[in-house]
PDB file of C-alpha atoms in Angstrom:
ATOM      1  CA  UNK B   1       4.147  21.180 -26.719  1.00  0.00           C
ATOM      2  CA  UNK B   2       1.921  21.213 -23.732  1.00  0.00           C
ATOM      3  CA  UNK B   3       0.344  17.586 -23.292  1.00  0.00           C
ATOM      4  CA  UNK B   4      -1.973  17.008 -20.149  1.00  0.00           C
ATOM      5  CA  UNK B   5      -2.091  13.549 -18.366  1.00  0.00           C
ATOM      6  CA  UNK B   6      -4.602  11.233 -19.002  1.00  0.00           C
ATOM      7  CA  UNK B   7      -7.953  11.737 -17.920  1.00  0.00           C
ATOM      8  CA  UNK B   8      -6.725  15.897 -16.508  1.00  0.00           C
ATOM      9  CA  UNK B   9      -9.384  17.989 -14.423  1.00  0.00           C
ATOM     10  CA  UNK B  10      -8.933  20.912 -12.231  1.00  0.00           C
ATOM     11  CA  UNK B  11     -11.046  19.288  -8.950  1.00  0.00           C
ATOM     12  CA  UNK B  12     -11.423  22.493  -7.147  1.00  0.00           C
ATOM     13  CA  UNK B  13      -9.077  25.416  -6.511  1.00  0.00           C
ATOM     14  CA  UNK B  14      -5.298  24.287  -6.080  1.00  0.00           C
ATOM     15  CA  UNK B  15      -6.346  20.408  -6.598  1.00  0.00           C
ATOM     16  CA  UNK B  16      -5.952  18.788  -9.901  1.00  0.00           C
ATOM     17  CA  UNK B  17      -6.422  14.783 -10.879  1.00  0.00           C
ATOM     18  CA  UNK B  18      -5.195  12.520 -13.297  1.00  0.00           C
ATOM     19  CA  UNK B  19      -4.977   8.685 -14.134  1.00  0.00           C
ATOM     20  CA  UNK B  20      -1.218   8.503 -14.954  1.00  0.00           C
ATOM     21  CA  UNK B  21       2.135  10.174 -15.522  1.00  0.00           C
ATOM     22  CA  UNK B  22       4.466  10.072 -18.403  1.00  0.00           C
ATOM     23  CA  UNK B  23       7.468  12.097 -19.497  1.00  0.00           C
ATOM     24  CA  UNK B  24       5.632  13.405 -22.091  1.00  0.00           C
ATOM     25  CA  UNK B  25       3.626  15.249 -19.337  1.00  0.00           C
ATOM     26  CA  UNK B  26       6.657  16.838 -17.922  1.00  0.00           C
ATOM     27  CA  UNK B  27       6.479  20.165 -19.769  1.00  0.00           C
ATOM     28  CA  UNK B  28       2.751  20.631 -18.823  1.00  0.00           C
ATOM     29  CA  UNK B  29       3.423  19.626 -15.509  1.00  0.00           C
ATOM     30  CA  UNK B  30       5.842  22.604 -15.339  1.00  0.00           C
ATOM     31  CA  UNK B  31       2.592  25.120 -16.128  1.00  0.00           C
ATOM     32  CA  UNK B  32       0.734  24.062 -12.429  1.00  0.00           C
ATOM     33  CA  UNK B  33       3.459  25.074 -10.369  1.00  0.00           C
ATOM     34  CA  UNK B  34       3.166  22.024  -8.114  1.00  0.00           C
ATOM     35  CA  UNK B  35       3.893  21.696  -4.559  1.00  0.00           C
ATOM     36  CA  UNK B  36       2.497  18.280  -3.861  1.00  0.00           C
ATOM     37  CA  UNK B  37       1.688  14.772  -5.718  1.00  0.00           C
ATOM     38  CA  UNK B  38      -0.674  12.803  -4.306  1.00  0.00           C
ATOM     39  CA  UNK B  39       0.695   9.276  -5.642  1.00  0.00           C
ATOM     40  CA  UNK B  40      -2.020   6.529  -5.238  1.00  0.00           C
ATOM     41  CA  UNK B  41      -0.830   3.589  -7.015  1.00  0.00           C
ATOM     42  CA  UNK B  42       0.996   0.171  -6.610  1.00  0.00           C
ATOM     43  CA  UNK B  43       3.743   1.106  -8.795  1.00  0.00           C
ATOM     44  CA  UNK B  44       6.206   3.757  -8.342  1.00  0.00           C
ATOM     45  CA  UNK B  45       6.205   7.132 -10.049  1.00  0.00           C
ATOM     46  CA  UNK B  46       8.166   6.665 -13.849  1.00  0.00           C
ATOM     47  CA  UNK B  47      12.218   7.555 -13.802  1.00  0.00           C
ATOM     48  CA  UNK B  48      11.706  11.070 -15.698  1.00  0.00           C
ATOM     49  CA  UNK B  49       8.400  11.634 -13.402  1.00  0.00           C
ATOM     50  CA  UNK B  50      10.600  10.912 -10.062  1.00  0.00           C
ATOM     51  CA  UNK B  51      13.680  13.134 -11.381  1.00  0.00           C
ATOM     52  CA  UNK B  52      11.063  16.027 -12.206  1.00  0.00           C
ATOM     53  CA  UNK B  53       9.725  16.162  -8.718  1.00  0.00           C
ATOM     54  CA  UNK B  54      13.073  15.991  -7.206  1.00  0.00           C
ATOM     55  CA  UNK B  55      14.129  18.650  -9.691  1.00  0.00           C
ATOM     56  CA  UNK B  56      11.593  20.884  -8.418  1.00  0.00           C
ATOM     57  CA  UNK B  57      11.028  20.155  -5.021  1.00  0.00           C
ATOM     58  CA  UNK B  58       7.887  18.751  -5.005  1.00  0.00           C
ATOM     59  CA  UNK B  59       6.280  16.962  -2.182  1.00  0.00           C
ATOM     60  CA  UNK B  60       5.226  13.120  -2.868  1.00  0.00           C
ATOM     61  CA  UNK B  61       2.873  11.263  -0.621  1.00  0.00           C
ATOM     62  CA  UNK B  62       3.079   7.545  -1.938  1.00  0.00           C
ATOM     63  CA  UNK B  63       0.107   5.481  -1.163  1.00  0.00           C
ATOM     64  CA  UNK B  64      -0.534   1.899  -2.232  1.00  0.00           C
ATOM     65  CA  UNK B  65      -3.911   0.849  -2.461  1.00  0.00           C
ATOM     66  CA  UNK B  66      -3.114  -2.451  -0.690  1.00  0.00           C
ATOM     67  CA  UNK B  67      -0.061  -2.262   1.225  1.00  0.00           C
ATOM     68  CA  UNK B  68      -2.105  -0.514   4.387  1.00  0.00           C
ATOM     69  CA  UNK B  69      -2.439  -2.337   7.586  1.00  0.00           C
ATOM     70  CA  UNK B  70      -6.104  -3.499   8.889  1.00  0.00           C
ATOM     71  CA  UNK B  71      -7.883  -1.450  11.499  1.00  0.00           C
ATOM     72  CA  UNK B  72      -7.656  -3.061  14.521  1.00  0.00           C
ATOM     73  CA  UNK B  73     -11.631  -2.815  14.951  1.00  0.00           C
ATOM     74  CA  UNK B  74     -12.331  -3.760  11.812  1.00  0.00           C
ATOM     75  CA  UNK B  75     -11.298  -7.406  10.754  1.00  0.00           C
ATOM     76  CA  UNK B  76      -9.714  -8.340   7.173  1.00  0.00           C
ATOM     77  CA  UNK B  77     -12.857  -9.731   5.546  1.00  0.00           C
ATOM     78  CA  UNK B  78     -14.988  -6.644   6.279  1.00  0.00           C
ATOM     79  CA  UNK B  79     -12.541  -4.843   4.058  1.00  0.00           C
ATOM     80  CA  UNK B  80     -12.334  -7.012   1.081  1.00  0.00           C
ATOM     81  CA  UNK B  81     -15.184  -5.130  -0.866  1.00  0.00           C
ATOM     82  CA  UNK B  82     -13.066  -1.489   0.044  1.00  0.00           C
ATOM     83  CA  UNK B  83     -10.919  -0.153  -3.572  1.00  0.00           C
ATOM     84  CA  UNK B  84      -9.373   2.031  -0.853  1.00  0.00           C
ATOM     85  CA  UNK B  85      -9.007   1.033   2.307  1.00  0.00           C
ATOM     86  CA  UNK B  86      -9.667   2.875   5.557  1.00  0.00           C
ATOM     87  CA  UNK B  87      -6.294   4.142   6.325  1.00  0.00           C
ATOM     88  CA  UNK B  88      -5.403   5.179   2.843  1.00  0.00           C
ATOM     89  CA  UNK B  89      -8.385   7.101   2.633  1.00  0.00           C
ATOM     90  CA  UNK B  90      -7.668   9.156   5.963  1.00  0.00           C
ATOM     91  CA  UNK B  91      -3.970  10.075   4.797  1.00  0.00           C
ATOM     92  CA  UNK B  92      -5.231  11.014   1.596  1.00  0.00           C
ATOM     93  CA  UNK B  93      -8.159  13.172   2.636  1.00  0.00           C
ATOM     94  CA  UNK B  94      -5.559  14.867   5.207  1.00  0.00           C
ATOM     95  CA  UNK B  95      -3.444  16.033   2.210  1.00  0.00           C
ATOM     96  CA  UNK B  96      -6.915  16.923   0.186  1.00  0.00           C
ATOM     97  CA  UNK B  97      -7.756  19.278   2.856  1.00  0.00           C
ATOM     98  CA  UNK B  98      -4.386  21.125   3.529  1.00  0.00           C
ATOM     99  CA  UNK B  99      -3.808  24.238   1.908  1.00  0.00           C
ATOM    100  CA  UNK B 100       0.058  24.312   2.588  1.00  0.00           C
ATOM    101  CA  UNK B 101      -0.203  21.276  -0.298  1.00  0.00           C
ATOM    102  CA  UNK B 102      -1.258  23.225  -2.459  1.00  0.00           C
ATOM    103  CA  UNK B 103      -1.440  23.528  -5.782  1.00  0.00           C
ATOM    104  CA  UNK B 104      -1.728  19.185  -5.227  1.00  0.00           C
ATOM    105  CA  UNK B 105      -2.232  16.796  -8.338  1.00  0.00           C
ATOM    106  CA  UNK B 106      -3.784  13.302  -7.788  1.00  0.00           C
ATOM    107  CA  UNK B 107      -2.670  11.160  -9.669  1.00  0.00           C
ATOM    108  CA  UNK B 108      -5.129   7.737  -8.664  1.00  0.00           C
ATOM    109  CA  UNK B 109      -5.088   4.774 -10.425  1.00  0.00           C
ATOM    110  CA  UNK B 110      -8.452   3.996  -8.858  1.00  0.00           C
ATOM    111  CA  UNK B 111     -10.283   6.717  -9.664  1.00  0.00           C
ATOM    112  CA  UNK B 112     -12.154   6.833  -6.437  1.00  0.00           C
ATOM    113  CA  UNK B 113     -10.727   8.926  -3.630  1.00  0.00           C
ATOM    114  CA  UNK B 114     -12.155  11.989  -5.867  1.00  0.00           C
ATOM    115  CA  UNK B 115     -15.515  10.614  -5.159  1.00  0.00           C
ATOM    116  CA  UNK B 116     -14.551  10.221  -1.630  1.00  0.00           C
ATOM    117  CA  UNK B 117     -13.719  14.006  -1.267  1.00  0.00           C
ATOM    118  CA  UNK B 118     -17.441  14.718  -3.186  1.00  0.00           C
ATOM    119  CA  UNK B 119     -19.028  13.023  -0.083  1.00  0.00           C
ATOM    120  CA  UNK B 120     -17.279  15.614   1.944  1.00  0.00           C
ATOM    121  CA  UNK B 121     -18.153  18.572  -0.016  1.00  0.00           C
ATOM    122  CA  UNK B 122     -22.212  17.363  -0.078  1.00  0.00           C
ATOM    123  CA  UNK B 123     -22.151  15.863  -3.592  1.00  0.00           C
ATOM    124  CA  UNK B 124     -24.997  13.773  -4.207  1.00  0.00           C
ATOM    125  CA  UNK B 125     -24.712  10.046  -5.243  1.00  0.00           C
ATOM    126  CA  UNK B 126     -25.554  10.672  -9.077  1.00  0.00           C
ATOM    127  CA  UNK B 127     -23.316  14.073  -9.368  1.00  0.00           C
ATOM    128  CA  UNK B 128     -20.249  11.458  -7.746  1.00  0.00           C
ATOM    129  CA  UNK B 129     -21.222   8.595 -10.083  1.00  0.00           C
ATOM    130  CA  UNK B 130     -21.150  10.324 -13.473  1.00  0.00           C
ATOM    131  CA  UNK B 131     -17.758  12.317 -12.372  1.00  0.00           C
ATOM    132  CA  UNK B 132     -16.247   8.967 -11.950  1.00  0.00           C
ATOM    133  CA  UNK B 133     -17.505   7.920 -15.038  1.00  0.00           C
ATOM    134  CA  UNK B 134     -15.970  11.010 -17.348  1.00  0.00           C
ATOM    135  CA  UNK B 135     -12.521  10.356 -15.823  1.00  0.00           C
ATOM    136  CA  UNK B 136     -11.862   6.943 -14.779  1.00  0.00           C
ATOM    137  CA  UNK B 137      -9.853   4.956 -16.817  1.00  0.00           C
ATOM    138  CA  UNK B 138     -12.145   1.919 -17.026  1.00  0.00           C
ATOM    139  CA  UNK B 139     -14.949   2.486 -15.279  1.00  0.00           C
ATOM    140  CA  UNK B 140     -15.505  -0.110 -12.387  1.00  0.00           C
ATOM    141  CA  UNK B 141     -18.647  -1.681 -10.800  1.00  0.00           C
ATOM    142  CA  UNK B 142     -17.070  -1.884  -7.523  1.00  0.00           C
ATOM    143  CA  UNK B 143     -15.819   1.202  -7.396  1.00  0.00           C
ATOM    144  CA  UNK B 144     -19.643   2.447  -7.892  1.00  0.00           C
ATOM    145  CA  UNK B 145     -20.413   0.322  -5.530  1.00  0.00           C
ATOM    146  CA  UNK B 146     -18.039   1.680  -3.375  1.00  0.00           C
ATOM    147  CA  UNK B 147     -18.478   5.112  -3.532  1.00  0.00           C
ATOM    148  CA  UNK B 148     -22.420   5.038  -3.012  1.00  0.00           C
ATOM    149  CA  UNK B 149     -21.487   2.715   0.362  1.00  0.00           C
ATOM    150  CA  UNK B 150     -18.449   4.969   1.581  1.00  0.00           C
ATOM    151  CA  UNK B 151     -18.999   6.985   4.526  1.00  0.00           C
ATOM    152  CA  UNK B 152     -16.805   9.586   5.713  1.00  0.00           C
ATOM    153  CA  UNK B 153     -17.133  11.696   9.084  1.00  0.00           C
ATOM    154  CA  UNK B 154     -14.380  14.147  10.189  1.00  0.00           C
ATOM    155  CA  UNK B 155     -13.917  14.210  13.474  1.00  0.00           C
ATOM    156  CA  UNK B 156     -12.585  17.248  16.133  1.00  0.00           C
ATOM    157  CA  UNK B 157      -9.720  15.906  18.086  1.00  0.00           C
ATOM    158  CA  UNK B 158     -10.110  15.893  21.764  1.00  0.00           C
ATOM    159  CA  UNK B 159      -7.448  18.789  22.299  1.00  0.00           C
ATOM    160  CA  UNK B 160      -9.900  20.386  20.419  1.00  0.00           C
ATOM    161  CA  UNK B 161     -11.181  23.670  21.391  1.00  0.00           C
ATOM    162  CA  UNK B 162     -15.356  23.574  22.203  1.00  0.00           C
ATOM    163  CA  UNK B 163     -16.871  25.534  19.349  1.00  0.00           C
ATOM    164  CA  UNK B 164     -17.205  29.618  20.478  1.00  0.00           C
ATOM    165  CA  UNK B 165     -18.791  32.330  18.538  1.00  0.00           C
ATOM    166  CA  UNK B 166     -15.437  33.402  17.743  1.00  0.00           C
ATOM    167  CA  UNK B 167     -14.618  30.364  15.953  1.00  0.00           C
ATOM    168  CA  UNK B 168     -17.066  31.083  12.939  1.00  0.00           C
ATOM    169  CA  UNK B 169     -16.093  27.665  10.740  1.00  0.00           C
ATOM    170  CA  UNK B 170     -16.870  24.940  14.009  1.00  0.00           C
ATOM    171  CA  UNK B 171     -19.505  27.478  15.387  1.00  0.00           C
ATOM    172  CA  UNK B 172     -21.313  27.431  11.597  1.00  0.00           C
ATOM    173  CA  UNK B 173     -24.271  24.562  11.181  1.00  0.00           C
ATOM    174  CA  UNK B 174     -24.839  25.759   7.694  1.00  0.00           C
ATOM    175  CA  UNK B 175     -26.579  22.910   5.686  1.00  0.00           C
ATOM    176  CA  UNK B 176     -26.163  24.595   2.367  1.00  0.00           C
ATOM    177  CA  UNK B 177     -27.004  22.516  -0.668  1.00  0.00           C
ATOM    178  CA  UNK B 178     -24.306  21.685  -3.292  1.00  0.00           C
ATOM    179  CA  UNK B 179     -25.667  21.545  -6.765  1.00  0.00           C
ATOM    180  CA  UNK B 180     -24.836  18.996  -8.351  1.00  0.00           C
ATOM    181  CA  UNK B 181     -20.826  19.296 -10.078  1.00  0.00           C
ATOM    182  CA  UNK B 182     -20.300  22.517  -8.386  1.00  0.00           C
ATOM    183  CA  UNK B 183     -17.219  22.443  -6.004  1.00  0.00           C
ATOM    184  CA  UNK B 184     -18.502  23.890  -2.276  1.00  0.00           C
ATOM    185  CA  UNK B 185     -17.553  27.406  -1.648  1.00  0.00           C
ATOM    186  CA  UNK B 186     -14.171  28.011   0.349  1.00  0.00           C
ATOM    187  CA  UNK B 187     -13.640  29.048   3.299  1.00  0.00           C
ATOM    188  CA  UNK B 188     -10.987  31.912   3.921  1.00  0.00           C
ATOM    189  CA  UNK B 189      -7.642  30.685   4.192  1.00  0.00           C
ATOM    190  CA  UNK B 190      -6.991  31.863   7.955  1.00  0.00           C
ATOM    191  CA  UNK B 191      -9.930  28.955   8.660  1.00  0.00           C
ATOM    192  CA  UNK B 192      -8.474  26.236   7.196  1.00  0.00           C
ATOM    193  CA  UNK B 193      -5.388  25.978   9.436  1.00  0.00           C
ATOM    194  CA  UNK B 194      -5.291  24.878  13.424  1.00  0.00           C
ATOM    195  CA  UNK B 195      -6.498  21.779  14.455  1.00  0.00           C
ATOM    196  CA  UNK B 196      -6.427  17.870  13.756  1.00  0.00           C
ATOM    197  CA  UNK B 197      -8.772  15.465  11.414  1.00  0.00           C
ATOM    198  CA  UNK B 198      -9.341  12.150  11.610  1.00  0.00           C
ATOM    199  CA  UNK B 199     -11.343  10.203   8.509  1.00  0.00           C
ATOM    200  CA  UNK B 200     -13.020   7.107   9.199  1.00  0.00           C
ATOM    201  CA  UNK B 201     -14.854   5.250   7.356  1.00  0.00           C
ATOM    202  CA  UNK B 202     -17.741   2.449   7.169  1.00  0.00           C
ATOM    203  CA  UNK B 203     -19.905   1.090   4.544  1.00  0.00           C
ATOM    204  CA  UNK B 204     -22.160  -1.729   6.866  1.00  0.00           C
ATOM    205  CA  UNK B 205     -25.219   0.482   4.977  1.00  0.00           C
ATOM    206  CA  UNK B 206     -26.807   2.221   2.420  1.00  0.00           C
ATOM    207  CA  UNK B 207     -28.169   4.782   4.944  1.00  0.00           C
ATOM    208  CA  UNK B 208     -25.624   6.892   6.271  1.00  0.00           C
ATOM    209  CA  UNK B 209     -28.453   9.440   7.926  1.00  0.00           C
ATOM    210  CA  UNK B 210     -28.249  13.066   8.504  1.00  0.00           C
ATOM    211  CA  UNK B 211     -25.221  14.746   8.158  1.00  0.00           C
ATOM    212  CA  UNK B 212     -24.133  15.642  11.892  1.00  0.00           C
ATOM    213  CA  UNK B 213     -22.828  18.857  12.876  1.00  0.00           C
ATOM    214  CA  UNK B 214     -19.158  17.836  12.867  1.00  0.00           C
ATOM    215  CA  UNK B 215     -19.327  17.287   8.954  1.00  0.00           C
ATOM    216  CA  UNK B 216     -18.449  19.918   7.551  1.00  0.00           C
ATOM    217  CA  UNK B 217     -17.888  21.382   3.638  1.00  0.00           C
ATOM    218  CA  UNK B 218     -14.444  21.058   1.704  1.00  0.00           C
ATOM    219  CA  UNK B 219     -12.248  23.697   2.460  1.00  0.00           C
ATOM    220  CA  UNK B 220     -13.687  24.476   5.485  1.00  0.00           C
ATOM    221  CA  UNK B 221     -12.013  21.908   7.587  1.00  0.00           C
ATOM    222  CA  UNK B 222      -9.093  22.173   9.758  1.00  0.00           C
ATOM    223  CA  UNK B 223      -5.779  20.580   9.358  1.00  0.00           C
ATOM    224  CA  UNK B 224      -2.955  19.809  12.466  1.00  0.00           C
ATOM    225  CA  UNK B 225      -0.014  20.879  11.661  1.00  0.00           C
ATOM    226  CA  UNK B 226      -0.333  24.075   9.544  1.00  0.00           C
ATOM    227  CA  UNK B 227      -0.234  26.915  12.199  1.00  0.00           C
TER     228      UNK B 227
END
């Protein structure tokens, strides 16, 4: 019998989410044909959950949502009201947005860093808010809290090459709408390999501005690494 984890959605194409794992997920587990687990939780996986990746050689990325160390620019108190803090959310977004991870199940204990990856993809506030509120576990007022504050800007390396007409994803300034709980549209595969990202992120204000020309849609970012 195939039972999904708790709270199960297909995010977009090769990402999935859940709230937890348990052995009784194993079998439908087997049905995604998993390459990566995005782990983001205090705890470590469950015994049958850790022999199941290892049986099928599955990727884990293991992130604690307090054992990060504190920007340097960005002192201990100013991160108190984060869920996830700035590092975790860089790594995280940095497996979100590589294709060679894929198919990738999140499995996030906060609920949030789905929300996170909405802001990149051009989801408005209210389309974020009541996602989190279908899935999460127990729904959180600072975690709405965070996700209408949380600001996240990729950023070209600067061994990256200046945008060129042959380059159509970093020449594009396309400001297409999303509508509201529909995933952006992807990018072809080719364009979603070559260069590095780095996530930051801020929430001093409510009015994080025009999106600049360096933000860019989902699966059209570009990941180090995967040439």
């Amino acid at each position: 019998m195939l039972v999904p984890p708790l709270n199960y959605s297909m995010v977009d194409i090769g990402i999935f989410r859940c709230s937890r794992l348990d052995a009784i997920n194993i079998s439908f587990l087997k049905s995604l044909s998993l390459n990566t687990i995005l782990w983001i939780n205090e705890e470590k996986p469950p015994r049958a959950i850790r022999h199941f990746i290892e049986e099928h050689d599955i990727r884990i990325h293991h992130m604690t949502t307090s054992g990060t160390v504190v920007e340097e620019d960005i002192n201990v108190e100013a991160q108190e009201w984060m869920v996830l803090k700035p590092r975790i959310v860089s790594e995280a977004i940095e497996v979100l947005l590589n294709v060679d991870n894929y198919n990738c199940l999140v499995v996030d204990t906060s609920d949030v860093i789905v929300g996170v990856l909405r802001h990149i993809q051009r989801w408005n506030y209210s389309a974020i808010l009541n996602e989190y509120r279908v899935y999460a576990n127990k729904t959180s007022y600072r975690a709405e809290i965070y996700l209408e504050l949380v600001r996240v800007e990729l950023v070209e390396p600067l061994s990256c090459p200046s945008k060129t007409e042959e380059d159509p994803v970093l020449h594009s300034e396309s400001t297409t709408a999303v509508s509201p709980g529909a995933p952006a549209a992807a990018a072809p595969p080719e364009a979603v390999r070559a260069t590095a990202i780095c996530t930051t992120l801020s929430g001093s204000s409510l009015d994080g501005g025009a999106p600049t020309e360096r933000e860019t849609s989902f699966l059209a970012c570009k990941i180090a690494g995967t040439e």
